[in-house]
mmCIF file with all atom_site columns, C-alpha atoms in Angstrom:
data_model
loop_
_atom_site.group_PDB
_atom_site.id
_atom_site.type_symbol
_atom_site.label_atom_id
_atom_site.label_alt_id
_atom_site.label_comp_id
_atom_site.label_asym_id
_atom_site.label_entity_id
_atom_site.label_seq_id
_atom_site.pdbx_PDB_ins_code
_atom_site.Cartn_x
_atom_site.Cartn_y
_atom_site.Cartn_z
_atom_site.occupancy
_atom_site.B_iso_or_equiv
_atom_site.pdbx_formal_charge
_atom_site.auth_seq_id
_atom_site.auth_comp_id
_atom_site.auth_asym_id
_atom_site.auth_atom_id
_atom_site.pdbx_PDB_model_num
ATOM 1   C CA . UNK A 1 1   ? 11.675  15.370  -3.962  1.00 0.00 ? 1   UNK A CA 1
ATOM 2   C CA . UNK A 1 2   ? 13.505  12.857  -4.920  1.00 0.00 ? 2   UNK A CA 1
ATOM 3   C CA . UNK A 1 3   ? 16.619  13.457  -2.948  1.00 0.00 ? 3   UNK A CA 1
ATOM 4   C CA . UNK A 1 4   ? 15.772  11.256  0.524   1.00 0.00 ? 4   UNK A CA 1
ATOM 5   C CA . UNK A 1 5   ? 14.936  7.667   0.565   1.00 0.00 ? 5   UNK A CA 1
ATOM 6   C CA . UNK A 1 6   ? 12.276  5.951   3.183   1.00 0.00 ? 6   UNK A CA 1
ATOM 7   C CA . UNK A 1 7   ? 13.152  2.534   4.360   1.00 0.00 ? 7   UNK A CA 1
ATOM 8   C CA . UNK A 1 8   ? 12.314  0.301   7.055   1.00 0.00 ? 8   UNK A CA 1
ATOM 9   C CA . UNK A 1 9   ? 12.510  -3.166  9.285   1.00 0.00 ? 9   UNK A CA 1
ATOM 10  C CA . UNK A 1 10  ? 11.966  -5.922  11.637  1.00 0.00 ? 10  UNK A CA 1
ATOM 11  C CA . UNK A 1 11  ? 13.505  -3.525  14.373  1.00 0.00 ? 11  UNK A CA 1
ATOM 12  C CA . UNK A 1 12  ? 10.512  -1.219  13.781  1.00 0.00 ? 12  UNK A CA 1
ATOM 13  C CA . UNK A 1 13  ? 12.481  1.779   13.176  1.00 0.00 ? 13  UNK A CA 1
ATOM 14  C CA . UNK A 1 14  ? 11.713  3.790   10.014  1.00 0.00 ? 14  UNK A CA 1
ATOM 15  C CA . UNK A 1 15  ? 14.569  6.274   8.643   1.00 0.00 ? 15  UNK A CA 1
ATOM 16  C CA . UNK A 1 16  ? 15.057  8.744   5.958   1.00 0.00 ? 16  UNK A CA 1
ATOM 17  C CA . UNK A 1 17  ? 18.700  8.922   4.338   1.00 0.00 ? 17  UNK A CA 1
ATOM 18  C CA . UNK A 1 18  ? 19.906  10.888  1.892   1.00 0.00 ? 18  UNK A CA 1
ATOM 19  C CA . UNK A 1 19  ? 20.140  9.649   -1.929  1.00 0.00 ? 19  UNK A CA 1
ATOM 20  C CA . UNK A 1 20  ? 23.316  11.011  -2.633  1.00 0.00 ? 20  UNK A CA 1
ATOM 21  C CA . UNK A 1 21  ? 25.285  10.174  0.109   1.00 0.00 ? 21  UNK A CA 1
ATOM 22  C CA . UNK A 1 22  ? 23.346  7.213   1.631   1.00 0.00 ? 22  UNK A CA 1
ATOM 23  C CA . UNK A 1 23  ? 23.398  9.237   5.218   1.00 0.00 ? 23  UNK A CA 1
ATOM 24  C CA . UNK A 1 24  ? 21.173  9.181   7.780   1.00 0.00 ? 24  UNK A CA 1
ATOM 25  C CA . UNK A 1 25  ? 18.958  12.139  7.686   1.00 0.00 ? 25  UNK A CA 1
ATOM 26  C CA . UNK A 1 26  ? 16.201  11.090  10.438  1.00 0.00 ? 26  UNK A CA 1
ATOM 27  C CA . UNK A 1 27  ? 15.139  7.793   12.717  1.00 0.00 ? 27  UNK A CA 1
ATOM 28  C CA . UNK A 1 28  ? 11.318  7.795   13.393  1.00 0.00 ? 28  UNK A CA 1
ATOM 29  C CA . UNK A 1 29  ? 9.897   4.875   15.456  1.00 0.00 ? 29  UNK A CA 1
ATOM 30  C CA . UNK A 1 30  ? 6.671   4.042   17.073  1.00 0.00 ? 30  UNK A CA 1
ATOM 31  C CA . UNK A 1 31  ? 5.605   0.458   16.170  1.00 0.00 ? 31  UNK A CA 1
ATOM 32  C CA . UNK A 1 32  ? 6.079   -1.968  18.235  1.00 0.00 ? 32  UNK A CA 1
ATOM 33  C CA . UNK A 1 33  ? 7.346   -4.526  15.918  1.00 0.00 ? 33  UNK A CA 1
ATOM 34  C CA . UNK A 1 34  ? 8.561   -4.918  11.851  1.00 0.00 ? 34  UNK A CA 1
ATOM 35  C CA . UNK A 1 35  ? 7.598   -2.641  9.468   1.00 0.00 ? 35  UNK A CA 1
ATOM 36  C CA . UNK A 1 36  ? 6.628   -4.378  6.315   1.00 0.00 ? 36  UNK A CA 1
ATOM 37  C CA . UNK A 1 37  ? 5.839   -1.570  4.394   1.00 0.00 ? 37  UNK A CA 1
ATOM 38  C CA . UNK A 1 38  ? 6.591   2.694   4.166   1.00 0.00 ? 38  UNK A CA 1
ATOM 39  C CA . UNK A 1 39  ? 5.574   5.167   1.360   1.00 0.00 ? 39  UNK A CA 1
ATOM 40  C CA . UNK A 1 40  ? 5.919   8.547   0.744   1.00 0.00 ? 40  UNK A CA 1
ATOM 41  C CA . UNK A 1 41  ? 2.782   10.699  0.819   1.00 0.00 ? 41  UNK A CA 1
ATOM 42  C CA . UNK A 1 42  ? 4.364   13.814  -0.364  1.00 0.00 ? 42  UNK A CA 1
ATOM 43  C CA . UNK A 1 43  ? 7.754   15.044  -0.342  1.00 0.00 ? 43  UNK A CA 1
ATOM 44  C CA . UNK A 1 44  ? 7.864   15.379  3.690   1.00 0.00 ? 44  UNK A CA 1
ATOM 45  C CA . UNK A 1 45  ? 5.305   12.929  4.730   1.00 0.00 ? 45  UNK A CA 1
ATOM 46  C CA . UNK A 1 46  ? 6.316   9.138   4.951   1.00 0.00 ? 46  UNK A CA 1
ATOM 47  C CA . UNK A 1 47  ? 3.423   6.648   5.789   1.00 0.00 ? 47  UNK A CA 1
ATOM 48  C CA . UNK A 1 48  ? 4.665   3.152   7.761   1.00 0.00 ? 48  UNK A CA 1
ATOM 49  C CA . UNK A 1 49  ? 2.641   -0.118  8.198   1.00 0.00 ? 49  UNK A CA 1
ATOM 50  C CA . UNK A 1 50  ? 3.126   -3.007  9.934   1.00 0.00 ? 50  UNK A CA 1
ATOM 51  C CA . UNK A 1 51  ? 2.764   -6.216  12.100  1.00 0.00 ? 51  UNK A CA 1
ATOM 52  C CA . UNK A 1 52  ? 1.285   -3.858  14.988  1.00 0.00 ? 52  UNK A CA 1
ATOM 53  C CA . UNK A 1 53  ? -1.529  -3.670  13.363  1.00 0.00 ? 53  UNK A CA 1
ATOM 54  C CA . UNK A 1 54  ? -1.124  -0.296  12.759  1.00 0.00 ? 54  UNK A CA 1
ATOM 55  C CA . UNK A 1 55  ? -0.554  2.354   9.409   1.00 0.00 ? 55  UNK A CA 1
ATOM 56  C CA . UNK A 1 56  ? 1.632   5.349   11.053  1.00 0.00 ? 56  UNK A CA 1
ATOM 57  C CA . UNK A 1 57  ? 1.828   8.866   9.010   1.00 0.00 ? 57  UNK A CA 1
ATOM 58  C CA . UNK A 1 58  ? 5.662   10.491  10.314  1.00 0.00 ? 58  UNK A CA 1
ATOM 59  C CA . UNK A 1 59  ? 6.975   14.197  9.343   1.00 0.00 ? 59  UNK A CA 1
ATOM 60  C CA . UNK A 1 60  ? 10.041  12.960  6.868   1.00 0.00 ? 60  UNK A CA 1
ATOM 61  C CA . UNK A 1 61  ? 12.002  15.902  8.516   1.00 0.00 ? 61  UNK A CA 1
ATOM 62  C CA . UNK A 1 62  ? 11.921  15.388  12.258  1.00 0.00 ? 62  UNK A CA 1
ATOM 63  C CA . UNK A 1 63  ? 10.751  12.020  12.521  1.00 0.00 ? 63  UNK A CA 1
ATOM 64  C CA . UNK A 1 64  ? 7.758   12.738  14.701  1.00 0.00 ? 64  UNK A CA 1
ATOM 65  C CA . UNK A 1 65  ? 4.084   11.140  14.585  1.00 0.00 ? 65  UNK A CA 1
ATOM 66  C CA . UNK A 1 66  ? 1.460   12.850  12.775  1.00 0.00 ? 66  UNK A CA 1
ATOM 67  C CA . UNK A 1 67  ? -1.287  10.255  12.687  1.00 0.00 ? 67  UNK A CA 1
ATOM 68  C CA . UNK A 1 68  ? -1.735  6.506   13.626  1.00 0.00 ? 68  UNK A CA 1
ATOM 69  C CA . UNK A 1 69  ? -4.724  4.522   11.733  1.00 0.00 ? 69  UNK A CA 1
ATOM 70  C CA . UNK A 1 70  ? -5.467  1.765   13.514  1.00 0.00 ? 70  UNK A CA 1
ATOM 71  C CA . UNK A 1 71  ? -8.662  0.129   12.413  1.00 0.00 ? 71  UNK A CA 1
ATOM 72  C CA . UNK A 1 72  ? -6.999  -2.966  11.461  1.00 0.00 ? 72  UNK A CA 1
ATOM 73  C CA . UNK A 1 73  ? -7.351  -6.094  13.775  1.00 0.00 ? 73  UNK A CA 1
ATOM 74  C CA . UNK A 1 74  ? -4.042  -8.317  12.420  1.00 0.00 ? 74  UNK A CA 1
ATOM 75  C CA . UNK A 1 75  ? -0.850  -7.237  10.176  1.00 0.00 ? 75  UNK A CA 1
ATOM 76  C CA . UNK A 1 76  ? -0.993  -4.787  7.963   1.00 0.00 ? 76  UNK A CA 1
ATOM 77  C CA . UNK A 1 77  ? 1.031   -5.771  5.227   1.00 0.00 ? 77  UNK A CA 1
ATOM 78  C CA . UNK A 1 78  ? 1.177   -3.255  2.369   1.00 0.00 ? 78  UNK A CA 1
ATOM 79  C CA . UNK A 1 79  ? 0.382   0.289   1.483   1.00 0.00 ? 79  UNK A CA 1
ATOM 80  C CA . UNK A 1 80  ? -0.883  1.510   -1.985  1.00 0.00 ? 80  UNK A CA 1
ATOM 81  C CA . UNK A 1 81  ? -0.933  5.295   -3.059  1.00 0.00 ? 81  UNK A CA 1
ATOM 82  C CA . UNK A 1 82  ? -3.537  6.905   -4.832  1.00 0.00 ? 82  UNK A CA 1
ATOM 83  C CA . UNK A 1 83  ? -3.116  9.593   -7.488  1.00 0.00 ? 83  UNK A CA 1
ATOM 84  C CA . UNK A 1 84  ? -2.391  12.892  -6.951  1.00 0.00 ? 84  UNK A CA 1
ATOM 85  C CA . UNK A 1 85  ? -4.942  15.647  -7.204  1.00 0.00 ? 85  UNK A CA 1
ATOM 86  C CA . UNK A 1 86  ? -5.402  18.525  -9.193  1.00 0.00 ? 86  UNK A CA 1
ATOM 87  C CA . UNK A 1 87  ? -4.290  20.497  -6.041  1.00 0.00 ? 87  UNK A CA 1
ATOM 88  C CA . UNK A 1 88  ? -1.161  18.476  -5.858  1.00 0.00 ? 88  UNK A CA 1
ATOM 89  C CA . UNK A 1 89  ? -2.297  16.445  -2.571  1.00 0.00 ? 89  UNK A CA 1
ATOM 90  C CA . UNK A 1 90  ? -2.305  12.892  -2.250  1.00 0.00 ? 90  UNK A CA 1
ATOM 91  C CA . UNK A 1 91  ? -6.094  12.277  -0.760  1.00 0.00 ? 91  UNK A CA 1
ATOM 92  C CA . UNK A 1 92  ? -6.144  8.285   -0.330  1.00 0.00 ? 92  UNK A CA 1
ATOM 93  C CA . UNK A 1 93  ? -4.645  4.873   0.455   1.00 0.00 ? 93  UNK A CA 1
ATOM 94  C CA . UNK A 1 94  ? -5.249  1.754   0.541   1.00 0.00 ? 94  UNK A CA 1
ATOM 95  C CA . UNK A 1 95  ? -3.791  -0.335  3.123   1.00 0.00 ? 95  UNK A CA 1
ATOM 96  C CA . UNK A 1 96  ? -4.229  -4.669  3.205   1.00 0.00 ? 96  UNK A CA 1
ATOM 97  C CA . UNK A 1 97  ? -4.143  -6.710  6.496   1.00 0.00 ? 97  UNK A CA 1
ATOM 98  C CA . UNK A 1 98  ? -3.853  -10.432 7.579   1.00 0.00 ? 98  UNK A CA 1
ATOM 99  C CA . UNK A 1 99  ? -6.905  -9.447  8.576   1.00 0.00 ? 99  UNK A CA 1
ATOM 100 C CA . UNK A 1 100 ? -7.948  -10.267 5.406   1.00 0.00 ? 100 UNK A CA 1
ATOM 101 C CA . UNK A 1 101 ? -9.088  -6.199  4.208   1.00 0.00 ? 101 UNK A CA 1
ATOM 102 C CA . UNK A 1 102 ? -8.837  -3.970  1.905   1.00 0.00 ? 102 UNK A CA 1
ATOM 103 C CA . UNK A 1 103 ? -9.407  -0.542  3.247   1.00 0.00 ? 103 UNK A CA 1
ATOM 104 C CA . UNK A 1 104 ? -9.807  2.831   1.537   1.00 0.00 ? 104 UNK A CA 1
ATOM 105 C CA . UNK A 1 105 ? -8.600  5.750   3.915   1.00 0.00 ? 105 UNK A CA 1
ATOM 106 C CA . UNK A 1 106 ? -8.397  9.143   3.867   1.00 0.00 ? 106 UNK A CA 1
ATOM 107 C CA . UNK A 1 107 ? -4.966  9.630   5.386   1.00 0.00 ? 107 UNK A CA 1
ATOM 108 C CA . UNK A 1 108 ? -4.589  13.724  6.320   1.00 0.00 ? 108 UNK A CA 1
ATOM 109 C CA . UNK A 1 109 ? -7.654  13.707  8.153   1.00 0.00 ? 109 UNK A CA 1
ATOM 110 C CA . UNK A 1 110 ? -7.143  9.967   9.662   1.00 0.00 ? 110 UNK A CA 1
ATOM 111 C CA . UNK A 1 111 ? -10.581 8.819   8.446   1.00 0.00 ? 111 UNK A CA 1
ATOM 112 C CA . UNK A 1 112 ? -11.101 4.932   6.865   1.00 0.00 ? 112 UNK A CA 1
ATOM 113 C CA . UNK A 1 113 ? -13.310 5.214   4.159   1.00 0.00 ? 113 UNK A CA 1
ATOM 114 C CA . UNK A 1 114 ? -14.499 2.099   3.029   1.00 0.00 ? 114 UNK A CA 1
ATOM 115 C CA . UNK A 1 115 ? -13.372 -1.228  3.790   1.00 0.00 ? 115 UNK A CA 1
ATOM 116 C CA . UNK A 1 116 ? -13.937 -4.890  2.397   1.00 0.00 ? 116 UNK A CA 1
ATOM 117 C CA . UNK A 1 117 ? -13.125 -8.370  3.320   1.00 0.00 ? 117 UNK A CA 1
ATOM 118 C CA . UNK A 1 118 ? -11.656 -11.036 1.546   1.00 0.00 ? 118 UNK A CA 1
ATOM 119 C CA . UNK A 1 119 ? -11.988 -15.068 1.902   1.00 0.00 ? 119 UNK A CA 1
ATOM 120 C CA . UNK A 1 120 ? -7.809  -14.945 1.657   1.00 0.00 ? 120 UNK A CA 1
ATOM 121 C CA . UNK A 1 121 ? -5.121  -12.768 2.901   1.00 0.00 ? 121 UNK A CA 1
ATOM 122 C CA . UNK A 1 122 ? -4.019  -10.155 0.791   1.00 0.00 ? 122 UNK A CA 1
ATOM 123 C CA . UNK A 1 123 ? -0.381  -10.104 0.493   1.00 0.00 ? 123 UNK A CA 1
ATOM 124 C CA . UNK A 1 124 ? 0.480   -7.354  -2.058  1.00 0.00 ? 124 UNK A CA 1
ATOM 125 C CA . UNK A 1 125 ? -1.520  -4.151  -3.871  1.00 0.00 ? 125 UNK A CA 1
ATOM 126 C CA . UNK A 1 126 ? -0.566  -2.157  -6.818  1.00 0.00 ? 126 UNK A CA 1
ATOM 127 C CA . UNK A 1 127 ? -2.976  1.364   -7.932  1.00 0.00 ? 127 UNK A CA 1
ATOM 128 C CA . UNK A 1 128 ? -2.841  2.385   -11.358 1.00 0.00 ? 128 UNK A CA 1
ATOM 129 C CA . UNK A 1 129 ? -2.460  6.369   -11.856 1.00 0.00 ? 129 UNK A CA 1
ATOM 130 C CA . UNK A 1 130 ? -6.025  6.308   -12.937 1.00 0.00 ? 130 UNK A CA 1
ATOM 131 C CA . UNK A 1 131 ? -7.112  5.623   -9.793  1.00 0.00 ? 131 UNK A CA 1
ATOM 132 C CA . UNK A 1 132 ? -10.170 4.143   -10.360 1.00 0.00 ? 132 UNK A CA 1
ATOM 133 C CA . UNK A 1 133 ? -8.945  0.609   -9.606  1.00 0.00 ? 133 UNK A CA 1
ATOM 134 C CA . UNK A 1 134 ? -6.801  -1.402  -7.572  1.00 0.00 ? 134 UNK A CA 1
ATOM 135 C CA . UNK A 1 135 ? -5.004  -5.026  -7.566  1.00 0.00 ? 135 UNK A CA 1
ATOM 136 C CA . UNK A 1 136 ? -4.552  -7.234  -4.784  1.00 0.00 ? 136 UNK A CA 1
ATOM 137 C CA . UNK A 1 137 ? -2.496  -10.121 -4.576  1.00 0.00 ? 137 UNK A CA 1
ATOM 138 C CA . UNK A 1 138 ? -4.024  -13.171 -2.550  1.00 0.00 ? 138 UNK A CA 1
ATOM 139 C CA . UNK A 1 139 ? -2.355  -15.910 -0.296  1.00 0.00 ? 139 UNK A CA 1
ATOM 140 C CA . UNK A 1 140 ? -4.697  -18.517 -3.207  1.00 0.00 ? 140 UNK A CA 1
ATOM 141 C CA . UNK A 1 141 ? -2.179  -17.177 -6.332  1.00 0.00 ? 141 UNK A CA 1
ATOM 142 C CA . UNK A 1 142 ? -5.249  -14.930 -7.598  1.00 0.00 ? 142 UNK A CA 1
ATOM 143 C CA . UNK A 1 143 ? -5.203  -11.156 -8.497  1.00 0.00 ? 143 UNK A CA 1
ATOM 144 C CA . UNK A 1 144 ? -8.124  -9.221  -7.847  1.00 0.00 ? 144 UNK A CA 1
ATOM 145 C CA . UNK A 1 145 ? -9.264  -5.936  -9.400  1.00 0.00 ? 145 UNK A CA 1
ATOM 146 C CA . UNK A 1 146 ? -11.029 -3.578  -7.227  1.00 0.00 ? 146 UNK A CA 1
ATOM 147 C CA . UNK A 1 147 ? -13.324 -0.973  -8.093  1.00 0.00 ? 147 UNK A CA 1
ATOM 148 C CA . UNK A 1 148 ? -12.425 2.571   -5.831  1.00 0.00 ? 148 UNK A CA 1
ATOM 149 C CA . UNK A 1 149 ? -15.193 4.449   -7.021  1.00 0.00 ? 149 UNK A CA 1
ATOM 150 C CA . UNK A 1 150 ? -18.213 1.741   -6.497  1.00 0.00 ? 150 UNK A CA 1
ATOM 151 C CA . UNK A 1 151 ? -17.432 0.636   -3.099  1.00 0.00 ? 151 UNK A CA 1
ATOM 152 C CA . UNK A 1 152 ? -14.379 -1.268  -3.425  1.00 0.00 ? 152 UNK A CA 1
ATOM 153 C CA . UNK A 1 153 ? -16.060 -4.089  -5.212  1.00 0.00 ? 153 UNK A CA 1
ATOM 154 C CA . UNK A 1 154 ? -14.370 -6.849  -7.043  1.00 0.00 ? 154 UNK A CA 1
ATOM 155 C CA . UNK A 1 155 ? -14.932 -6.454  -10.716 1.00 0.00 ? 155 UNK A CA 1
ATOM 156 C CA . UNK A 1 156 ? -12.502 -9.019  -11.848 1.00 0.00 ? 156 UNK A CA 1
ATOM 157 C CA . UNK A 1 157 ? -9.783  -11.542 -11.182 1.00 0.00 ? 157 UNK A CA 1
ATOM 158 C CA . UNK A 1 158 ? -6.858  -13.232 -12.895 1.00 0.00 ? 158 UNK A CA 1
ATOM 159 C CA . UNK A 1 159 ? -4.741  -16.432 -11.633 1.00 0.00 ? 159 UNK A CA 1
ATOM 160 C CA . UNK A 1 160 ? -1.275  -15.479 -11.310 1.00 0.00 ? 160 UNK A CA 1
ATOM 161 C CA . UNK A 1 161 ? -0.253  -19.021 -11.908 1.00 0.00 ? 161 UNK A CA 1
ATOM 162 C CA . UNK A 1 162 ? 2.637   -18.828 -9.578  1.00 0.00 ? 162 UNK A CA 1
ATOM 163 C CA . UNK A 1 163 ? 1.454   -19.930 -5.910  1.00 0.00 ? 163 UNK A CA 1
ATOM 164 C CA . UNK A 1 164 ? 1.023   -17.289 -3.573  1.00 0.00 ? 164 UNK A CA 1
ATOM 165 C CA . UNK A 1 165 ? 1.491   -13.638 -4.809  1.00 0.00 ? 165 UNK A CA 1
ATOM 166 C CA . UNK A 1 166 ? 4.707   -11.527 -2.999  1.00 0.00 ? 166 UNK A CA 1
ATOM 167 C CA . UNK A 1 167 ? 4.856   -8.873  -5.284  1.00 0.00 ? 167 UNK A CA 1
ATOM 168 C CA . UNK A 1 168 ? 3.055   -6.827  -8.299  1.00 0.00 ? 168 UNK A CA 1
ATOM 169 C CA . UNK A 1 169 ? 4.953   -3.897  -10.285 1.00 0.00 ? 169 UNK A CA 1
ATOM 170 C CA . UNK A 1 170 ? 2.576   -1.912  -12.799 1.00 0.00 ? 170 UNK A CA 1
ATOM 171 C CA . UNK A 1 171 ? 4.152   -1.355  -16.307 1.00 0.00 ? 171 UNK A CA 1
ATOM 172 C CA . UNK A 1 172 ? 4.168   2.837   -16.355 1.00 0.00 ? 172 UNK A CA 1
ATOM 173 C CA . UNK A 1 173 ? 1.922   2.321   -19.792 1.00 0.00 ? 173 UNK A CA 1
ATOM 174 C CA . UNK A 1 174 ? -0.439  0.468   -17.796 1.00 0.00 ? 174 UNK A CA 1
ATOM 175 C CA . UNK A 1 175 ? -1.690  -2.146  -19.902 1.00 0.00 ? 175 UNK A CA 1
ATOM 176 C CA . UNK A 1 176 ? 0.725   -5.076  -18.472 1.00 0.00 ? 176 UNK A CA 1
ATOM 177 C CA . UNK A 1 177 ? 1.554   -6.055  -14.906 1.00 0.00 ? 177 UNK A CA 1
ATOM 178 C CA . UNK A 1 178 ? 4.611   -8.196  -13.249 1.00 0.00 ? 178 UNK A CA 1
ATOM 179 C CA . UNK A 1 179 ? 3.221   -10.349 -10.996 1.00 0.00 ? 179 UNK A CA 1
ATOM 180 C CA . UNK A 1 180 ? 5.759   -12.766 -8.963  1.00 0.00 ? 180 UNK A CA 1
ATOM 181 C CA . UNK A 1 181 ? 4.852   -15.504 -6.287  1.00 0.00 ? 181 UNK A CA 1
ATOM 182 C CA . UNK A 1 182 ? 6.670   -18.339 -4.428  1.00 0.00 ? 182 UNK A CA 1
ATOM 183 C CA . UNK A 1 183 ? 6.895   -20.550 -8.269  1.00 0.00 ? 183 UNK A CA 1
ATOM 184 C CA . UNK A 1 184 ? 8.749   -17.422 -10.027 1.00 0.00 ? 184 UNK A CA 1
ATOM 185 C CA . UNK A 1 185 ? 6.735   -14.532 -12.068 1.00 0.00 ? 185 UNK A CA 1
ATOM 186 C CA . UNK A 1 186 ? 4.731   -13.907 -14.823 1.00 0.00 ? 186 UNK A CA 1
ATOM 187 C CA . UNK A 1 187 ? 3.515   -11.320 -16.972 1.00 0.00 ? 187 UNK A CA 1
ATOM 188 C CA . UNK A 1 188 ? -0.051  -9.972  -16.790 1.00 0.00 ? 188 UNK A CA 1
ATOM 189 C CA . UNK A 1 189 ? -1.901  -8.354  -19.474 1.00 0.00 ? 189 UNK A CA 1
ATOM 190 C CA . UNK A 1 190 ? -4.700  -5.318  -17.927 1.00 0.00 ? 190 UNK A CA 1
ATOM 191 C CA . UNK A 1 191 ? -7.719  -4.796  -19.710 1.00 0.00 ? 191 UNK A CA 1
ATOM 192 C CA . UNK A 1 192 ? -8.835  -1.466  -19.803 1.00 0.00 ? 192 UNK A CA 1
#
């Protein structure tokens, strides 16, 4: 809603504070180590990932566990949204592991989807509002484009040029990408 902010960290404790104010409106914990990653689903539903091996759904109100997903076997190191429905419900994630994965889940219902394995570690994932792709960023520097609707299958990659990948931020027109690694960033063009 735009008025509470998710955050987490190495402490493993996930909060929700208010925008305005910056005050703590709820503490939610249940991993056992850092949280490298939270999203919001929706406007009251927060979903946490991290070096437990574990992706966590919490109620952004009272802080308590809805769901734990917990197919991957090593860190789980990001968390990618997929577009909102015509009903107004956010159906799917991606999540990204040390265990070198990409998996597709259906969150609300706690079901993993698809899943596919990479020779690298992903480190980063960004999912256009089209929602027919995805990009991972590797450990090797390269991004890879994923195809959602044919099995998570890579359909093309680009070499970010900058050592390994941290980060990716999608331009809101979609056709560009900011892609920035351990030797600075670059710009990306995306083909269509």
């Amino acid at each position: 809603d735009g008025e509470r902010i998710g955050s987490a960290g190495g402490d493993g404790i996930c909060q929700v504070s208010g925008r305005a104010d910056g005050g703590l409106v709820v503490n939610f914990s249940g991993h056992s180590g850092p949280v490298l990653s939270v999203r919001y689903l929706d406007a009251m539903t927060l979903a946490s990932a991290g070096v437990d091996q574990t992706v966590r759904l919490w109620d952004g109100a009272d802080g308590k566990l809805r769901r734990t997903l917990d197919n991957h076997v090593g860190v789980v190191n990001d968390i990618a949204l997929g577009p909102v429905g015509a009903d107004g419900i956010r159906d799917r994630i991606i999540t990204i592991g040390e265990d070198r994965t990409v998996r597709l889940w259906q969150p609300r219902i706690g079901r993993m989807v698809r899943f596919t394995k990479l020779d690298v570690p992903p480190r980063c994932i960004a999912w256009p509002k089209d929602g027919h792709m995805v990009f991972v960023g590797g450990e090797d520097g390269v991004v890879r484009q994923f195809d959602i609707d044919d099995g998570l299958k890579v359909i093309g990659q680009m070499e970010g040029g900058i050592g390994r990948i941290h980060e990716m931020m999608l331009d809101p027109r979609g056709d560009r990408m900011l892609v920035a690694g351990e030797r600075g960033f670059k710009v990306i063009p995306i083909a269509n």
